Short mmCIF file of C-alpha atoms and ligand atoms in Angstrom, two decimals:
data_model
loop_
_atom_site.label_atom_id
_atom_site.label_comp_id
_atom_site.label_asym_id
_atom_site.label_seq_id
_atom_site.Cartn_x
_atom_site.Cartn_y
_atom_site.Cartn_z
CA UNK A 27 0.00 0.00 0.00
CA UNK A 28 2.58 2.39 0.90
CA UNK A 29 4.74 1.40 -2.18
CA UNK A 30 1.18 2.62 -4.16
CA UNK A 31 1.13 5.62 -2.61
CA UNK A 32 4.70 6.54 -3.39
CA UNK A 33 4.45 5.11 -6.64
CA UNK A 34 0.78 7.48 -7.18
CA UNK A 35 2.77 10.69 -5.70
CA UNK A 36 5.77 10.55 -7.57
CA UNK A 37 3.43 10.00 -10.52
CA UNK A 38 1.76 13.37 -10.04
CA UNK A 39 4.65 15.43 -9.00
CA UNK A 40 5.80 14.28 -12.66
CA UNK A 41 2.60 15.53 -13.96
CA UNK A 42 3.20 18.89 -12.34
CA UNK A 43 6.69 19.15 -12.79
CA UNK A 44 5.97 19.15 -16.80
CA UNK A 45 3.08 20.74 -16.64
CA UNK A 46 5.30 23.63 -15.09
CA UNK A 47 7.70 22.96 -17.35
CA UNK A 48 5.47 23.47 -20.91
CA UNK A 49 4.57 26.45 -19.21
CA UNK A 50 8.45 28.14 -19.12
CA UNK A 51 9.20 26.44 -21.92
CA UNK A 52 10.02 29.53 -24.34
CA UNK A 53 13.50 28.97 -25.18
CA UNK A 54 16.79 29.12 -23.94
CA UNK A 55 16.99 33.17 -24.57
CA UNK A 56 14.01 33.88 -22.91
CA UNK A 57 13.62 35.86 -19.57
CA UNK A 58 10.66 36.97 -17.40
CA UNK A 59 11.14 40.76 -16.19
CA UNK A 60 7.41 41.26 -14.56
CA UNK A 61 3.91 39.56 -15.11
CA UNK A 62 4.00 39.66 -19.19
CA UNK A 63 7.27 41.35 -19.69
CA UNK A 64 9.41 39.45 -21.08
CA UNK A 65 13.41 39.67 -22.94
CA UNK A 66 14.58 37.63 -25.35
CA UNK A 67 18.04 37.96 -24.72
CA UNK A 68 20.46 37.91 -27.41
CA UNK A 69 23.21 35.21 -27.14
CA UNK A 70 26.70 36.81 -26.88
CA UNK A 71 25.80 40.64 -26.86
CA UNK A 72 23.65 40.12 -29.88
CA UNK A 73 20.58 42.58 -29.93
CA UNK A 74 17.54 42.01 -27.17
CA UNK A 75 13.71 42.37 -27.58
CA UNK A 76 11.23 42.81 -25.39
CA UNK A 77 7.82 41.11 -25.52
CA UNK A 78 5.00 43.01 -23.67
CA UNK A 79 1.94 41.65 -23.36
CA UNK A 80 -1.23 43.63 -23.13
CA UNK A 81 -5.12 42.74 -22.97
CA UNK A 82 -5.35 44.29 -26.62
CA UNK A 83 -2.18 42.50 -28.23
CA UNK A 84 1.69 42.36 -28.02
CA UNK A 85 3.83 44.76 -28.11
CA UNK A 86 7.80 44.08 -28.68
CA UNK A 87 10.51 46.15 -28.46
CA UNK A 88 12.78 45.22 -31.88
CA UNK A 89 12.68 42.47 -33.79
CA UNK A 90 15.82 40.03 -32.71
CA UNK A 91 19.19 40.05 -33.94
CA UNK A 92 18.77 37.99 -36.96
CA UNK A 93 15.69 36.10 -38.37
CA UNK A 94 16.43 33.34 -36.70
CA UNK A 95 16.02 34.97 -33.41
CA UNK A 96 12.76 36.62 -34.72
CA UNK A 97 11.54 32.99 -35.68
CA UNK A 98 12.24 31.85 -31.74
CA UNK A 99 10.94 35.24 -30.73
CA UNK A 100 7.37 34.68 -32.81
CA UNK A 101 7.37 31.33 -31.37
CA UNK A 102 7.48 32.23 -27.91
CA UNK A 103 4.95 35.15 -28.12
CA UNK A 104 2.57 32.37 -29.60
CA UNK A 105 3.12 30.11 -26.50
CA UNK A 106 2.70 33.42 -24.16
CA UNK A 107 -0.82 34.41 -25.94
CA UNK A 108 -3.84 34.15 -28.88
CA UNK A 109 -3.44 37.63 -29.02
CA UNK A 110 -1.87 39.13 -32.31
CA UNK A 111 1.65 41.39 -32.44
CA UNK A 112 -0.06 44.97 -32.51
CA UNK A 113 3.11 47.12 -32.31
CA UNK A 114 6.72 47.13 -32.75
CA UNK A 115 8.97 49.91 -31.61
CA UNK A 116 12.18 50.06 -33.20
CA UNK A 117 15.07 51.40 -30.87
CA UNK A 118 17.20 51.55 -33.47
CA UNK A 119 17.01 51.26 -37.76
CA UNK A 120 20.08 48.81 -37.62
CA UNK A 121 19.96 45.74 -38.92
CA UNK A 122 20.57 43.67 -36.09
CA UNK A 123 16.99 45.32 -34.92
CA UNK A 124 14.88 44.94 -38.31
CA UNK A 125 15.79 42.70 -40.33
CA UNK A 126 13.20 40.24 -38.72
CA UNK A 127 10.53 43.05 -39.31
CA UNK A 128 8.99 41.01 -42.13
CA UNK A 129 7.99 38.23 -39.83
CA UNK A 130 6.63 40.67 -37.79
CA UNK A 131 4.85 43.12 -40.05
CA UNK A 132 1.71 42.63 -41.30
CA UNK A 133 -0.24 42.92 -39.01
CA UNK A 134 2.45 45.21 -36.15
CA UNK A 135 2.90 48.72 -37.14
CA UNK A 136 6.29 49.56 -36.80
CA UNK A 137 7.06 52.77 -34.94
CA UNK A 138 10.44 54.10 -34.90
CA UNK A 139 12.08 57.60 -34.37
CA UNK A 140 12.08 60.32 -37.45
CA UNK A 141 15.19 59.58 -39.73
CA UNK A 142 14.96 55.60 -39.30
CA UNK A 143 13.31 54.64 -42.47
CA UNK A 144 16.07 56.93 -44.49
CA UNK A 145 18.95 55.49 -42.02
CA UNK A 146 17.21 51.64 -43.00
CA UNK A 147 17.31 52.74 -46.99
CA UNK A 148 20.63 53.86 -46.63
CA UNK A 149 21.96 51.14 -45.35
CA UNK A 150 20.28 48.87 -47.74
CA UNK A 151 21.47 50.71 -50.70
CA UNK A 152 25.22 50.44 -49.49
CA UNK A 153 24.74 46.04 -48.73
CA UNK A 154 23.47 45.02 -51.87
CA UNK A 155 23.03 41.22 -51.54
CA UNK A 156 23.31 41.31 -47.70
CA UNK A 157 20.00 39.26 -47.53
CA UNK A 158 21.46 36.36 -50.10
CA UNK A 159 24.41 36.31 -47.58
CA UNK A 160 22.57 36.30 -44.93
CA UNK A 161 20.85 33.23 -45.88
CA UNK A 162 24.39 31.43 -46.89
CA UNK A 163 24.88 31.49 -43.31
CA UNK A 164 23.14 28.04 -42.33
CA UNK A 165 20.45 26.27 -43.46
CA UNK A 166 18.07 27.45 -40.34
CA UNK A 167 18.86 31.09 -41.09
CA UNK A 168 17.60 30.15 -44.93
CA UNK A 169 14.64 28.68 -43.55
CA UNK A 170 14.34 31.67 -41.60
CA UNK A 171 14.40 34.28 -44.13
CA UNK A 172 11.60 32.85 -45.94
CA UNK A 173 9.07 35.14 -47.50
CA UNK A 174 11.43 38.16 -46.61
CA UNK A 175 10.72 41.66 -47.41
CA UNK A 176 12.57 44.38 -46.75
CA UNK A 177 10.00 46.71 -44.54
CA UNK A 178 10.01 49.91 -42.95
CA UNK A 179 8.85 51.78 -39.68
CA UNK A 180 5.05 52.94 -41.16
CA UNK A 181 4.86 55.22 -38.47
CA UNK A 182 7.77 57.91 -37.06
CA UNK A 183 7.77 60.46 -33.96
CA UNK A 184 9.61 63.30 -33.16
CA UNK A 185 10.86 63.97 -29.86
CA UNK A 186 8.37 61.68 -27.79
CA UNK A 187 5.25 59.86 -27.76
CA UNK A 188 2.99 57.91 -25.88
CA UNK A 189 1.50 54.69 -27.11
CA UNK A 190 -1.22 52.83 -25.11
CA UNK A 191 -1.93 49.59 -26.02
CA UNK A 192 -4.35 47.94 -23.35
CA UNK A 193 -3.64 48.89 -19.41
CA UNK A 194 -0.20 49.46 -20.66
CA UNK A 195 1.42 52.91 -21.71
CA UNK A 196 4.69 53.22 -23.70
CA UNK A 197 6.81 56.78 -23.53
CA UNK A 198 8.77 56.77 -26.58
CA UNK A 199 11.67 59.17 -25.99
CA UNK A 200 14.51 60.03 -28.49
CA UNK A 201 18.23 59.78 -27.45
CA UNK A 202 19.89 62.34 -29.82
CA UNK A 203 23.53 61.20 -31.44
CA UNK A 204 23.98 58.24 -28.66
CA UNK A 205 24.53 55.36 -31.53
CA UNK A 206 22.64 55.58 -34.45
CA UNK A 207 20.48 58.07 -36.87
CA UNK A 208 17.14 57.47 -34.76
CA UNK A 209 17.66 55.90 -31.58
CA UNK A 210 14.47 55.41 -29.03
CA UNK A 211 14.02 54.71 -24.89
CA UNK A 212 11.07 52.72 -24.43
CA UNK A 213 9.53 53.94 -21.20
CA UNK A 214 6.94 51.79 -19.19
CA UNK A 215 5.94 54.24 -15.96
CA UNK A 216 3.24 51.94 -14.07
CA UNK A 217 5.55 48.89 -14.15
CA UNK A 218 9.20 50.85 -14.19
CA UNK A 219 10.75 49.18 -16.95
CA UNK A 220 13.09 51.00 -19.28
CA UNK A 221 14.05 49.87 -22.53
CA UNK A 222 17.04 52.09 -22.97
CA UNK A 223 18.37 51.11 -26.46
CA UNK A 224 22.01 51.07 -27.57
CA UNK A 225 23.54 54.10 -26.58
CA UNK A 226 24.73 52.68 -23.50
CA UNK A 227 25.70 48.62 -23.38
CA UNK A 228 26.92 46.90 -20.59
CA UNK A 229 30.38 44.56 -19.81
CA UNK A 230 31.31 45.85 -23.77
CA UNK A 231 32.99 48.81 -25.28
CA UNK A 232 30.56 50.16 -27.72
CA UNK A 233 31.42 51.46 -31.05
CA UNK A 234 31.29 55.57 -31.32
CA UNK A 235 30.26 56.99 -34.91
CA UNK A 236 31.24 60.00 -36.07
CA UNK A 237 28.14 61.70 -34.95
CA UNK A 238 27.94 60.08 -31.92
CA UNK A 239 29.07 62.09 -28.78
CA UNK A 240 29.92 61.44 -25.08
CA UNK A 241 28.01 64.53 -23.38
CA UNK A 242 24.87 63.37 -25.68
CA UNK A 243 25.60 59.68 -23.94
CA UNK A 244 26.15 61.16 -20.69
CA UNK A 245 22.82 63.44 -21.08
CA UNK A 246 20.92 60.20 -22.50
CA UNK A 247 22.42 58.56 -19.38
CA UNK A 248 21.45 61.25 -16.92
CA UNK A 249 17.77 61.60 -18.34
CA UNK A 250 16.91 57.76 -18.20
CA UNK A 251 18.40 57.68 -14.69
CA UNK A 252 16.06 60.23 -13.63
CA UNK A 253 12.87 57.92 -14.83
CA UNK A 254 13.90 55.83 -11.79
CA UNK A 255 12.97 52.65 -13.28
CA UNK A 256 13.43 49.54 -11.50
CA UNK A 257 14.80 47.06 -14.73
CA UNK A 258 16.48 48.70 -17.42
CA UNK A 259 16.87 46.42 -20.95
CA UNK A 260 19.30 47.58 -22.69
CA UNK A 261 19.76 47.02 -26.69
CA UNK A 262 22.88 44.66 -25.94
CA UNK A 263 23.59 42.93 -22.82
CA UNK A 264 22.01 41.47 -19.96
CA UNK A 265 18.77 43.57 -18.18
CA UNK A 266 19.96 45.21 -15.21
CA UNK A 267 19.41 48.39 -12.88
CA UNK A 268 20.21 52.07 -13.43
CA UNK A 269 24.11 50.36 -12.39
CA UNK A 270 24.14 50.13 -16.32
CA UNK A 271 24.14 54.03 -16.06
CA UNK A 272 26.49 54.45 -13.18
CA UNK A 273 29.00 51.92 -14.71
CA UNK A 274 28.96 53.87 -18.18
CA UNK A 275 29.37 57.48 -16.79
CA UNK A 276 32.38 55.79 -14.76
CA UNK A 277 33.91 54.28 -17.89
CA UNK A 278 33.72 58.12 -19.99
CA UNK A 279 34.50 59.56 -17.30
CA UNK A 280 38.00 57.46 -16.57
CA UNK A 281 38.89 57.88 -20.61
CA UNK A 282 38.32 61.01 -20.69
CA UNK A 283 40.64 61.54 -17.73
CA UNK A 284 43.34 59.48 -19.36
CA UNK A 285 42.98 60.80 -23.01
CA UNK A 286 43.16 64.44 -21.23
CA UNK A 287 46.07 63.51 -19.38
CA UNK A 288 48.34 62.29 -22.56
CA UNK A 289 47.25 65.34 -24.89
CA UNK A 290 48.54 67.45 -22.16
CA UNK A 291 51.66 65.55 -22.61
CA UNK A 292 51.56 66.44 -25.94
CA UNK A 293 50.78 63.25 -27.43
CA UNK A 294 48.93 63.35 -31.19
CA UNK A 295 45.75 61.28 -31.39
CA UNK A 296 47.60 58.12 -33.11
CA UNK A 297 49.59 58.23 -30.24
CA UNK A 298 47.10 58.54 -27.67
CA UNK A 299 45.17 55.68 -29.40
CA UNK A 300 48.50 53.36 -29.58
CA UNK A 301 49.71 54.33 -25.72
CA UNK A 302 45.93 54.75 -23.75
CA UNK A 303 45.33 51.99 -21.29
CA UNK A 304 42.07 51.11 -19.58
CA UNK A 305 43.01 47.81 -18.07
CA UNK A 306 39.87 48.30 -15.29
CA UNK A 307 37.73 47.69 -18.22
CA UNK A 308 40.01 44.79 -20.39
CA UNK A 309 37.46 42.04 -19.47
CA UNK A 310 34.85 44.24 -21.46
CA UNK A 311 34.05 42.33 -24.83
CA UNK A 312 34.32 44.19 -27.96
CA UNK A 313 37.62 45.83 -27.32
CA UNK A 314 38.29 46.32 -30.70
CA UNK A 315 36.12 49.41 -30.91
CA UNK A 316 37.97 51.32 -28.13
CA UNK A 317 40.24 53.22 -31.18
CA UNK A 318 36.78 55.11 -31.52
CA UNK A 319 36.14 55.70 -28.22
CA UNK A 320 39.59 57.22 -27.91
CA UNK A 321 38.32 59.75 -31.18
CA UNK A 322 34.94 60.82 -29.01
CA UNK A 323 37.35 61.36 -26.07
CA UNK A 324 39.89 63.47 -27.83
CA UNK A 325 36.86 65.20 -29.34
CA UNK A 326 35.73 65.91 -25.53
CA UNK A 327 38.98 67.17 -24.45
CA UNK A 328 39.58 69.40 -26.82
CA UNK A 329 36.47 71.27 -26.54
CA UNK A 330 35.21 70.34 -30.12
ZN1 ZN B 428 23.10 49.47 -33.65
#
């Protein structure tokens, strides 16, 4: 008898277990931020997205790093909910955000900053057969690129907007010259979660363009710091706190130190590039793009 009733409870803490189980099973990427927040986290600093759900629909925050990721992502969302994909809010036009908008779009509306369709055309004009490459990758990321189109934000902003889908409300904010042409926050103020794009990354260096400038990162910084959220996702990198903040004002704030020091010394900008060393930050991935870094810097210190 008592070999029954072991043999009956182990039975149905089996049955739960899985049952438990089906119910988490969204992939390997996949984390839970807050009831029906989730990140799909990119594997080795590639490009997050956020899946919100909402009583009206889901709304996600790009579009995964390749299609492949966008396949899992889809997947997921149709495990999570019936519900269609309403809206999806570019942070950036790169393509490690939107190239997985086709799997996405009809029926989401895409909304993006001003400037991020013309940045996406751009871009596309420049890679001619990127897609065709793309695919040569695998055989999964052929699969995955099925039916592609190349496809556009249908709606733009300026500045900031609200979008509320559901009980949920979305503050759209722009981050002027932080990383790309159009880059967006995505700000949720009842549940404190900040999307904050890819201005600012975590445990990597991130590449600087031309444009881009460390007082517009450090005002980016200092304006998504004082939303006070409680999770920030950032565009690369695992979701943290406001530390992301604190750790990248500390980092531009220790190379512009150093770069300052050695142009006092009278050291050109090859040779502050070739003799600069930030060893606090050497376990930082990406280290490649530090000669950059070294250009906003210079920029910084000498007052242009
Ligand atoms: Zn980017």
């Amino acid at each position: 008898m008592r070999t029954r009733l072991a043999l009956v409870f182990a039975v149905c803490v089996g049955l739960i277990s899985a049952a438990t189980l089906a119910a988490q099973d969204l992939g390997p990427n996949i984390r839970k931020i807050k009831d029906g927040i989730y990140v799909y986290v990119g594997t080795n600093f590639n490009s997050n997205c956020g899946i919100v759900l909402t009583q009206d629909g889901v709304v996600l925050i790009d579009s995964g790093h390749n299609p492949t990721d966008s396949r899992a992502i889809f997947d997921a969302v149709k495990k999570l909910t019936p519900l269609p994909v309403r809206y999806l809010i570019d942070t950036e036009p790169h393509p490690d955000h939107t190239t997985g908008h086709f799997v996405f779009s009809p029926p989401a509306i895409i909304v993006a900053h001003a400037g991020a369709g013309e940045s996406m055309i751009g871009r596309e004009k420049e890679t001619p057969g990127r897609i065709e490459k793309l695919a040569g990758v695998s055989p999964a990321m052929r699969s995955a690129l099925e039916g592609y189109r190349f496809v556009v934000p249908q709606v733009e902003y300026r500045g900031k907007m609200t979008l509320n889908v559901g009980e949920r409300n979305f503050e759209l904010l722009y981050q002027k010259g932080v990383h790309s042409e159009a880059d967006s926050a995505v700000w949720l103020p009842q549940e404190r979660v900040l999307f904050s794009a890819s201005g600012i990354v975590v445990d990597q260096i991130n590449i600087l363009r031309p444009f881009v400038t460390i007082p517009d990162i450090l005002a980016a910084s200092k304006m998504m710091k004082a939303l006070n959220p409680e999770v920030v996702v950032p565009g690369h990198g695992q979701p943290g706190t406001v530390k992301i903040f604190e750790d990248t004002e500390k980092y531009y704030a220790l190379l512009v130190e150093r770069v300052g020091k050695l142009a006092k010394e009278g050291k050109s900008l090859d040779e502050i590039k070739k003799e600069l060393k930030m060893p606090e930050y050497a376990h930082w991935a990406s280290q490649e793009r530090m000669p950059s870094n070294v250009d906003a810097a210079y920029k910084v210190v000498k007052g242009n």
